[in-house]
Amino acid sequence: GLECLNPKGAMYVWTRVPGGYTSEGFSNMFFDQAGVYLTPGTAFGENGAGWLRLSICIDESKLQEAVRRMEKVKF
């Protein structure tokens, strides 16, 4: 249910936080419910509000496991 910007050579993707959530609150929800940490965009400055950054520079099997866990989170 998250739409990500297509990375152009980066090792991460950005996704907008759905309405009604803050970057920090949405990140915390995924950590609490799925054990997956999504970096709040505000960690990179105030212009990151409303965004999350997801690192994709880990082993593919771990990325697949993270996605499986994230799919169970209802928002």
mmCIF file of C-alpha atoms in Angstrom:
data_model
loop_
_atom_site.group_PDB
_atom_site.id
_atom_site.type_symbol
_atom_site.label_atom_id
_atom_site.label_comp_id
_atom_site.label_asym_id
_atom_site.label_seq_id
_atom_site.Cartn_x
_atom_site.Cartn_y
_atom_site.Cartn_z
ATOM 1 C CA GLY A 1 0.000 0.000 0.000
ATOM 2 C CA LEU A 2 3.014 2.321 -0.006
ATOM 3 C CA GLU A 3 4.006 4.109 -3.186
ATOM 4 C CA CYS A 4 7.734 4.676 -3.534
ATOM 5 C CA LEU A 5 9.659 7.069 -5.715
ATOM 6 C CA ASN A 6 11.766 5.189 -8.243
ATOM 7 C CA PRO A 7 15.423 5.464 -7.137
ATOM 8 C CA LYS A 8 17.885 6.689 -9.740
ATOM 9 C CA GLY A 9 21.024 4.901 -8.602
ATOM 10 C CA ALA A 10 20.477 5.265 -4.861
ATOM 11 C CA MET A 11 20.527 2.492 -2.277
ATOM 12 C CA TYR A 12 17.254 3.645 -0.753
ATOM 13 C CA VAL A 13 13.741 4.658 -1.765
ATOM 14 C CA TRP A 14 11.487 7.419 -0.497
ATOM 15 C CA THR A 15 7.789 6.944 0.199
ATOM 16 C CA ARG A 16 5.181 9.472 1.237
ATOM 17 C CA VAL A 17 3.477 8.891 4.581
ATOM 18 C CA PRO A 18 -0.307 8.431 4.253
ATOM 19 C CA GLY A 19 -2.532 11.265 5.442
ATOM 20 C CA GLY A 20 -3.215 11.354 9.152
ATOM 21 C CA TYR A 21 0.278 10.168 10.130
ATOM 22 C CA THR A 22 3.558 11.867 10.924
ATOM 23 C CA SER A 23 6.815 10.455 9.632
ATOM 24 C CA GLU A 24 7.806 9.455 13.144
ATOM 25 C CA GLY A 25 4.433 7.968 14.076
ATOM 26 C CA PHE A 26 4.212 5.900 10.897
ATOM 27 C CA SER A 27 7.781 4.672 11.333
ATOM 28 C CA ASN A 28 7.091 3.693 14.956
ATOM 29 C CA MET A 29 3.943 1.808 13.947
ATOM 30 C CA PHE A 30 5.902 -0.403 11.529
ATOM 31 C CA PHE A 31 8.598 -1.013 14.101
ATOM 32 C CA ASP A 32 6.075 -1.904 16.805
ATOM 33 C CA GLN A 33 3.864 -4.106 14.608
ATOM 34 C CA ALA A 34 6.360 -5.630 12.156
ATOM 35 C CA GLY A 35 9.804 -5.203 13.674
ATOM 36 C CA VAL A 36 10.877 -3.244 10.585
ATOM 37 C CA TYR A 37 12.477 0.181 10.982
ATOM 38 C CA LEU A 38 11.604 2.804 8.376
ATOM 39 C CA THR A 39 13.638 5.987 8.738
ATOM 40 C CA PRO A 40 11.448 9.078 9.221
ATOM 41 C CA GLY A 41 12.219 11.677 6.583
ATOM 42 C CA THR A 42 12.645 14.265 9.319
ATOM 43 C CA ALA A 43 15.930 12.567 10.247
ATOM 44 C CA PHE A 44 17.250 14.374 7.150
ATOM 45 C CA GLY A 45 15.769 17.765 7.981
ATOM 46 C CA GLU A 46 12.395 19.466 8.192
ATOM 47 C CA ASN A 47 11.779 19.073 4.445
ATOM 48 C CA GLY A 48 11.585 15.327 5.080
ATOM 49 C CA ALA A 49 8.333 15.715 7.027
ATOM 50 C CA GLY A 50 5.678 13.453 5.539
ATOM 51 C CA TRP A 51 8.230 11.069 4.028
ATOM 52 C CA LEU A 52 10.046 7.845 4.953
ATOM 53 C CA ARG A 53 13.351 6.554 3.621
ATOM 54 C CA LEU A 54 13.733 2.806 3.162
ATOM 55 C CA SER A 55 17.207 1.378 2.740
ATOM 56 C CA ILE A 56 17.542 -1.353 0.114
ATOM 57 C CA CYS A 57 21.242 -2.097 0.572
ATOM 58 C CA ILE A 58 20.874 -5.402 2.410
ATOM 59 C CA ASP A 59 20.634 -9.000 1.274
ATOM 60 C CA GLU A 60 17.604 -9.626 -0.958
ATOM 61 C CA SER A 61 16.259 -12.375 1.305
ATOM 62 C CA LYS A 62 16.170 -9.908 4.219
ATOM 63 C CA LEU A 63 14.356 -7.344 2.051
ATOM 64 C CA GLN A 64 11.790 -9.983 1.116
ATOM 65 C CA GLU A 65 11.285 -10.859 4.795
ATOM 66 C CA ALA A 66 10.834 -7.173 5.671
ATOM 67 C CA VAL A 67 8.218 -6.778 2.945
ATOM 68 C CA ARG A 68 6.359 -9.876 4.198
ATOM 69 C CA ARG A 69 6.268 -8.384 7.688
ATOM 70 C CA MET A 70 5.253 -4.938 6.421
ATOM 71 C CA GLU A 71 2.326 -6.390 4.456
ATOM 72 C CA LYS A 72 0.701 -7.419 7.746
ATOM 73 C CA VAL A 73 0.559 -3.848 9.082
ATOM 74 C CA LYS A 74 -2.873 -2.276 8.612
ATOM 75 C CA PHE A 75 -3.044 1.469 8.132
#
